[in-house]
mmCIF file of C-alpha atoms in Angstrom:
data_model
loop_
_atom_site.group_PDB
_atom_site.id
_atom_site.type_symbol
_atom_site.label_atom_id
_atom_site.label_comp_id
_atom_site.label_asym_id
_atom_site.label_seq_id
_atom_site.Cartn_x
_atom_site.Cartn_y
_atom_site.Cartn_z
ATOM 1 C CA GLY A 1 -20.638 45.941 -0.352
ATOM 2 C CA GLU A 2 -17.855 48.561 -0.194
ATOM 3 C CA SER A 3 -16.321 48.716 -4.169
ATOM 4 C CA VAL A 4 -13.900 50.969 -5.671
ATOM 5 C CA GLY A 5 -14.129 51.013 -9.398
ATOM 6 C CA LEU A 6 -12.183 52.510 -12.027
ATOM 7 C CA HIS A 7 -14.061 53.990 -15.583
ATOM 8 C CA LEU A 8 -11.030 53.149 -17.483
ATOM 9 C CA PRO A 9 -9.282 49.684 -17.801
ATOM 10 C CA THR A 10 -6.341 50.647 -20.301
ATOM 11 C CA LEU A 11 -5.033 54.057 -21.101
ATOM 12 C CA SER A 12 -2.264 54.789 -24.016
ATOM 13 C CA VAL A 13 -0.513 57.943 -23.699
ATOM 14 C CA GLN A 14 2.212 59.652 -25.726
ATOM 15 C CA GLU A 15 5.661 60.400 -23.584
ATOM 16 C CA GLY A 16 5.674 63.459 -22.506
ATOM 17 C CA ASP A 17 1.853 64.167 -22.122
ATOM 18 C CA ASN A 18 -0.514 64.324 -19.001
ATOM 19 C CA SER A 19 -2.068 61.326 -17.731
ATOM 20 C CA ILE A 20 -5.412 61.171 -16.054
ATOM 21 C CA ILE A 21 -6.504 58.052 -14.270
ATOM 22 C CA ASN A 22 -10.194 57.753 -12.604
ATOM 23 C CA CYS A 23 -11.471 55.623 -9.815
ATOM 24 C CA ALA A 24 -15.234 55.628 -8.789
ATOM 25 C CA TYR A 25 -16.062 54.777 -4.673
ATOM 26 C CA SER A 26 -19.260 53.656 -3.345
ATOM 27 C CA ASN A 27 -18.821 54.075 0.177
ATOM 28 C CA SER A 28 -19.316 57.434 1.006
ATOM 29 C CA ALA A 29 -18.372 56.746 4.751
ATOM 30 C CA SER A 30 -14.387 56.327 3.379
ATOM 31 C CA ASP A 31 -12.222 58.635 4.460
ATOM 32 C CA TYR A 32 -8.594 57.384 3.298
ATOM 33 C CA PHE A 33 -7.778 57.035 -0.386
ATOM 34 C CA ILE A 34 -4.680 55.789 -1.482
ATOM 35 C CA TRP A 35 -3.063 55.174 -5.482
ATOM 36 C CA TYR A 36 -0.700 52.565 -5.902
ATOM 37 C CA LYS A 37 1.454 51.489 -8.897
ATOM 38 C CA GLN A 38 2.179 47.588 -9.684
ATOM 39 C CA GLU A 39 4.712 46.803 -12.125
ATOM 40 C CA SER A 40 4.606 43.273 -13.659
ATOM 41 C CA GLY A 41 6.001 40.865 -11.029
ATOM 42 C CA LYS A 42 5.927 43.264 -8.150
ATOM 43 C CA GLY A 43 3.716 44.576 -5.458
ATOM 44 C CA PRO A 44 1.721 47.402 -5.310
ATOM 45 C CA GLN A 45 3.673 50.588 -4.853
ATOM 46 C CA PHE A 46 2.538 53.721 -3.082
ATOM 47 C CA ILE A 47 2.107 56.892 -4.913
ATOM 48 C CA ILE A 48 0.366 59.449 -2.910
ATOM 49 C CA ASP A 49 -2.304 59.574 -0.564
ATOM 50 C CA ILE A 50 -5.506 61.915 0.515
ATOM 51 C CA ARG A 51 -7.524 62.139 3.422
ATOM 52 C CA SER A 52 -11.510 63.230 3.157
ATOM 53 C CA ASN A 53 -11.156 66.401 4.354
ATOM 54 C CA MET A 54 -9.189 67.301 1.545
ATOM 55 C CA ASP A 55 -10.002 67.912 -1.748
ATOM 56 C CA LYS A 56 -6.538 67.933 -3.903
ATOM 57 C CA ARG A 57 -3.169 66.610 -2.915
ATOM 58 C CA GLN A 58 0.310 67.140 -4.968
ATOM 59 C CA GLY A 59 3.434 64.884 -4.729
ATOM 60 C CA GLN A 60 6.403 64.704 -7.264
ATOM 61 C CA ARG A 61 4.470 65.036 -10.815
ATOM 62 C CA VAL A 62 1.547 63.089 -9.252
ATOM 63 C CA THR A 63 -1.800 65.229 -7.910
ATOM 64 C CA VAL A 64 -4.548 63.109 -6.670
ATOM 65 C CA LEU A 65 -8.165 65.016 -6.526
ATOM 66 C CA LEU A 66 -10.767 64.070 -4.203
ATOM 67 C CA ASN A 67 -14.419 64.656 -5.215
ATOM 68 C CA LYS A 68 -17.036 63.534 -2.411
ATOM 69 C CA THR A 69 -19.871 64.881 -3.693
ATOM 70 C CA VAL A 70 -19.653 62.592 -6.591
ATOM 71 C CA LYS A 71 -17.628 59.778 -5.017
ATOM 72 C CA HIS A 72 -14.973 60.190 -7.426
ATOM 73 C CA LEU A 73 -10.792 60.073 -7.407
ATOM 74 C CA SER A 74 -8.140 60.878 -9.800
ATOM 75 C CA LEU A 75 -4.453 60.635 -10.361
ATOM 76 C CA GLN A 76 -2.764 63.039 -12.721
ATOM 77 C CA ILE A 77 0.310 62.404 -14.018
ATOM 78 C CA ALA A 78 2.481 65.426 -15.471
ATOM 79 C CA ALA A 79 4.926 64.673 -17.919
ATOM 80 C CA THR A 80 4.200 61.007 -18.267
ATOM 81 C CA GLN A 81 7.361 58.939 -18.816
ATOM 82 C CA PRO A 82 7.890 55.519 -20.044
ATOM 83 C CA GLY A 83 8.909 53.993 -16.766
ATOM 84 C CA ASP A 84 5.084 55.228 -15.933
ATOM 85 C CA SER A 85 3.626 52.517 -17.719
ATOM 86 C CA ALA A 86 2.408 50.360 -15.089
ATOM 87 C CA VAL A 87 -1.058 48.836 -13.463
ATOM 88 C CA TYR A 88 -2.854 51.876 -11.120
ATOM 89 C CA PHE A 89 -4.748 50.865 -8.469
ATOM 90 C CA CYS A 90 -7.126 53.410 -6.462
ATOM 91 C CA ALA A 91 -7.749 51.937 -2.937
ATOM 92 C CA GLU A 92 -10.078 53.202 -0.128
ATOM 93 C CA ASN A 93 -9.801 52.362 3.795
ATOM 94 C CA TYR A 94 -13.055 53.162 6.279
ATOM 95 C CA ALA A 95 -11.140 53.692 9.402
ATOM 96 C CA GLY A 96 -14.332 53.199 11.469
ATOM 97 C CA GLY A 97 -15.207 49.911 10.080
ATOM 98 C CA THR A 98 -14.627 46.577 11.548
ATOM 99 C CA SER A 99 -11.097 46.284 9.831
ATOM 100 C CA TYR A 100 -9.228 49.185 10.566
ATOM 101 C CA GLY A 101 -6.537 48.867 8.014
ATOM 102 C CA LYS A 102 -8.406 47.395 5.403
ATOM 103 C CA LEU A 103 -7.899 48.303 1.827
ATOM 104 C CA THR A 104 -10.523 47.901 -1.203
ATOM 105 C CA PHE A 105 -9.206 48.467 -4.421
ATOM 106 C CA GLY A 106 -10.445 48.742 -7.712
ATOM 107 C CA GLN A 107 -10.084 46.801 -10.659
ATOM 108 C CA GLY A 108 -6.734 48.806 -12.004
ATOM 109 C CA THR A 109 -6.148 50.630 -15.032
ATOM 110 C CA ILE A 110 -3.406 49.994 -17.490
ATOM 111 C CA LEU A 111 -1.105 53.021 -18.142
ATOM 112 C CA THR A 112 1.013 52.453 -21.660
ATOM 113 C CA VAL A 113 3.487 55.103 -22.396
ATOM 114 C CA HIS A 114 4.805 55.118 -25.883
ATOM 115 C CA PRO A 115 8.058 56.844 -26.398
ATOM 116 C CA ASP B 1 16.441 49.776 5.349
ATOM 117 C CA ALA B 2 14.843 46.380 3.824
ATOM 118 C CA GLY B 3 11.338 46.362 2.807
ATOM 119 C CA VAL B 4 8.592 43.769 3.507
ATOM 120 C CA THR B 5 9.640 40.712 2.224
ATOM 121 C CA GLN B 6 7.925 37.581 1.396
ATOM 122 C CA SER B 7 9.200 33.707 0.590
ATOM 123 C CA PRO B 8 8.541 31.710 -0.803
ATOM 124 C CA THR B 9 8.454 33.879 -4.321
ATOM 125 C CA HIS B 10 7.028 31.010 -5.834
ATOM 126 C CA LEU B 11 5.091 27.914 -5.212
ATOM 127 C CA ILE B 12 3.498 25.023 -6.861
ATOM 128 C CA LYS B 13 0.997 23.105 -5.399
ATOM 129 C CA THR B 14 -1.713 20.486 -6.206
ATOM 130 C CA ARG B 15 -5.386 20.268 -5.164
ATOM 131 C CA GLY B 16 -5.963 19.249 -1.478
ATOM 132 C CA GLN B 17 -2.524 20.230 -0.552
ATOM 133 C CA GLN B 18 -1.816 22.989 2.261
ATOM 134 C CA VAL B 19 1.045 25.711 1.924
ATOM 135 C CA THR B 20 2.412 28.584 4.303
ATOM 136 C CA LEU B 21 3.582 31.689 3.212
ATOM 137 C CA ARG B 22 5.865 33.900 5.354
ATOM 138 C CA CYS B 23 6.159 37.538 5.374
ATOM 139 C CA SER B 24 8.681 39.845 6.934
ATOM 140 C CA PRO B 25 7.028 43.239 8.204
ATOM 141 C CA ILE B 26 9.579 46.476 7.447
ATOM 142 C CA SER B 27 11.412 47.321 10.734
ATOM 143 C CA GLY B 28 9.399 48.752 13.792
ATOM 144 C CA HIS B 29 5.991 47.866 11.939
ATOM 145 C CA LYS B 30 3.948 45.807 14.100
ATOM 146 C CA SER B 31 0.879 45.719 11.832
ATOM 147 C CA VAL B 32 0.711 42.902 8.803
ATOM 148 C CA SER B 33 -2.472 42.398 6.421
ATOM 149 C CA TRP B 34 -2.342 39.810 3.749
ATOM 150 C CA TYR B 35 -4.387 40.324 0.324
ATOM 151 C CA GLN B 36 -5.185 37.871 -2.365
ATOM 152 C CA GLN B 37 -4.679 38.781 -5.938
ATOM 153 C CA VAL B 38 -6.286 37.032 -9.012
ATOM 154 C CA LEU B 39 -4.554 37.801 -12.034
ATOM 155 C CA GLY B 40 -5.965 41.175 -13.649
ATOM 156 C CA GLN B 41 -7.919 42.426 -10.743
ATOM 157 C CA GLY B 42 -7.112 44.565 -7.671
ATOM 158 C CA PRO B 43 -5.983 42.904 -4.182
ATOM 159 C CA GLN B 44 -8.681 41.412 -1.899
ATOM 160 C CA PHE B 45 -8.135 41.917 1.359
ATOM 161 C CA ILE B 46 -7.653 38.571 3.389
ATOM 162 C CA PHE B 47 -6.602 38.965 7.336
ATOM 163 C CA GLN B 48 -4.803 42.011 9.128
ATOM 164 C CA TYR B 49 -2.760 41.524 12.601
ATOM 165 C CA TYR B 50 -1.873 43.918 15.054
ATOM 166 C CA GLU B 51 0.316 42.999 18.059
ATOM 167 C CA LYS B 52 -0.271 39.132 17.462
ATOM 168 C CA GLU B 53 -4.191 39.593 17.606
ATOM 169 C CA GLU B 54 -6.670 39.304 14.697
ATOM 170 C CA ARG B 55 -7.990 42.896 14.189
ATOM 171 C CA GLY B 56 -9.888 42.402 10.684
ATOM 172 C CA ARG B 57 -10.865 39.515 8.208
ATOM 173 C CA GLY B 58 -12.293 39.297 5.000
ATOM 174 C CA ASN B 59 -14.536 37.221 2.818
ATOM 175 C CA PHE B 60 -12.517 34.281 2.951
ATOM 176 C CA PRO B 61 -12.704 30.675 3.996
ATOM 177 C CA ASP B 62 -11.756 29.253 7.002
ATOM 178 C CA ARG B 63 -9.276 27.249 4.784
ATOM 179 C CA PHE B 64 -7.603 30.633 5.094
ATOM 180 C CA SER B 65 -5.831 31.370 8.782
ATOM 181 C CA ALA B 66 -2.603 33.512 9.662
ATOM 182 C CA ARG B 67 -0.748 34.261 12.782
ATOM 183 C CA GLN B 68 1.870 36.860 13.610
ATOM 184 C CA PHE B 69 5.010 36.003 15.710
ATOM 185 C CA PRO B 70 6.171 38.174 18.862
ATOM 186 C CA ASN B 71 8.792 39.844 16.045
ATOM 187 C CA TYR B 72 5.911 40.577 14.221
ATOM 188 C CA SER B 73 6.423 38.391 11.319
ATOM 189 C CA SER B 74 3.656 36.576 10.100
ATOM 190 C CA GLU B 75 2.672 33.217 7.956
ATOM 191 C CA LEU B 76 -0.513 32.578 5.734
ATOM 192 C CA ASN B 77 -1.506 28.987 6.027
ATOM 193 C CA VAL B 78 -3.907 27.870 3.223
ATOM 194 C CA ASN B 79 -5.615 24.227 3.572
ATOM 195 C CA ALA B 80 -7.293 21.812 1.618
ATOM 196 C CA LEU B 81 -5.949 24.207 -2.003
ATOM 197 C CA LEU B 82 -8.298 24.442 -4.747
ATOM 198 C CA LEU B 83 -7.401 25.750 -7.957
ATOM 199 C CA GLY B 84 -9.321 28.913 -7.470
ATOM 200 C CA ASP B 85 -6.613 29.924 -4.816
ATOM 201 C CA SER B 86 -3.927 30.113 -7.511
ATOM 202 C CA ALA B 87 -3.085 33.917 -6.914
ATOM 203 C CA LEU B 88 -0.496 36.350 -5.945
ATOM 204 C CA TYR B 89 -0.373 36.474 -2.634
ATOM 205 C CA LEU B 90 0.602 39.691 -1.189
ATOM 206 C CA CYS B 91 1.756 41.262 2.628
ATOM 207 C CA ALA B 92 1.571 44.482 3.796
ATOM 208 C CA SER B 93 2.803 46.005 6.574
ATOM 209 C CA SER B 94 1.967 49.136 8.362
ATOM 210 C CA LEU B 95 3.339 51.034 11.555
ATOM 211 C CA ARG B 96 0.031 50.568 13.306
ATOM 212 C CA ALA B 97 -3.317 49.318 12.478
ATOM 213 C CA GLY B 98 -5.196 52.152 12.596
ATOM 214 C CA GLY B 99 -6.915 53.080 9.379
ATOM 215 C CA GLY B 100 -5.287 55.944 7.378
ATOM 216 C CA ASP B 101 -1.708 54.448 8.150
ATOM 217 C CA GLU B 102 0.334 53.550 4.996
ATOM 218 C CA GLN B 103 0.951 50.703 4.221
ATOM 219 C CA PHE B 104 3.749 49.287 2.341
ATOM 220 C CA PHE B 105 3.376 46.076 0.214
ATOM 221 C CA GLY B 106 6.078 43.438 -0.831
ATOM 222 C CA PRO B 107 6.665 41.638 -3.916
ATOM 223 C CA GLY B 108 4.359 38.681 -3.199
ATOM 224 C CA THR B 109 4.173 34.922 -3.312
ATOM 225 C CA ARG B 110 2.719 33.470 -7.119
ATOM 226 C CA LEU B 111 0.922 30.389 -5.901
ATOM 227 C CA THR B 112 -0.035 28.202 -8.014
ATOM 228 C CA VAL B 113 -2.531 25.117 -7.743
ATOM 229 C CA LEU B 114 -2.388 22.559 -10.298
#
């Protein structure tokens, strides 16, 4: 069935470094991808999204890259700050499925930023 | 503007009991989705409702049910609780039901089944 997985469950970086979080997805028909940040005791918070007709999208300090050939998604965080410490999830959506808005989440990557 | 709100924040039940969780979407949003997040895992899709109709259902048993009200708020009901139902239940709202619509999550309801 559909699945979205992450290569690295944990990532530790120093403040000011750039962080890269990776994600592999298995449904080649997925056409919408999202990165969420989840802090302890809170719900997932939208970071950035990308549609399948794009391969790169930039936000404030964040960039998402999509490689449809190898079904790979990555989130790049520039100048990582202690406040970026959280669990990061990638999620995918297939608008043509029976559940239009269904998001399929990966396992998550724990990002720890050391001052 | 208020974001997605959920109640209660925490809940403790015993096996076999029934529970009702509530969600109010962002004003103007007509779609509500429910997710279950077990500790250490990503959220798993349970239901999506749009305009009071079920638009999608995940791989959950019939003990799980939901409904959406005319004001677009929603309830998730779980009957005959099992220990494995202990999780964070998340509600997400979006403007429409279509794929590709940004979904905004609430803080969740932490359910503990003893």
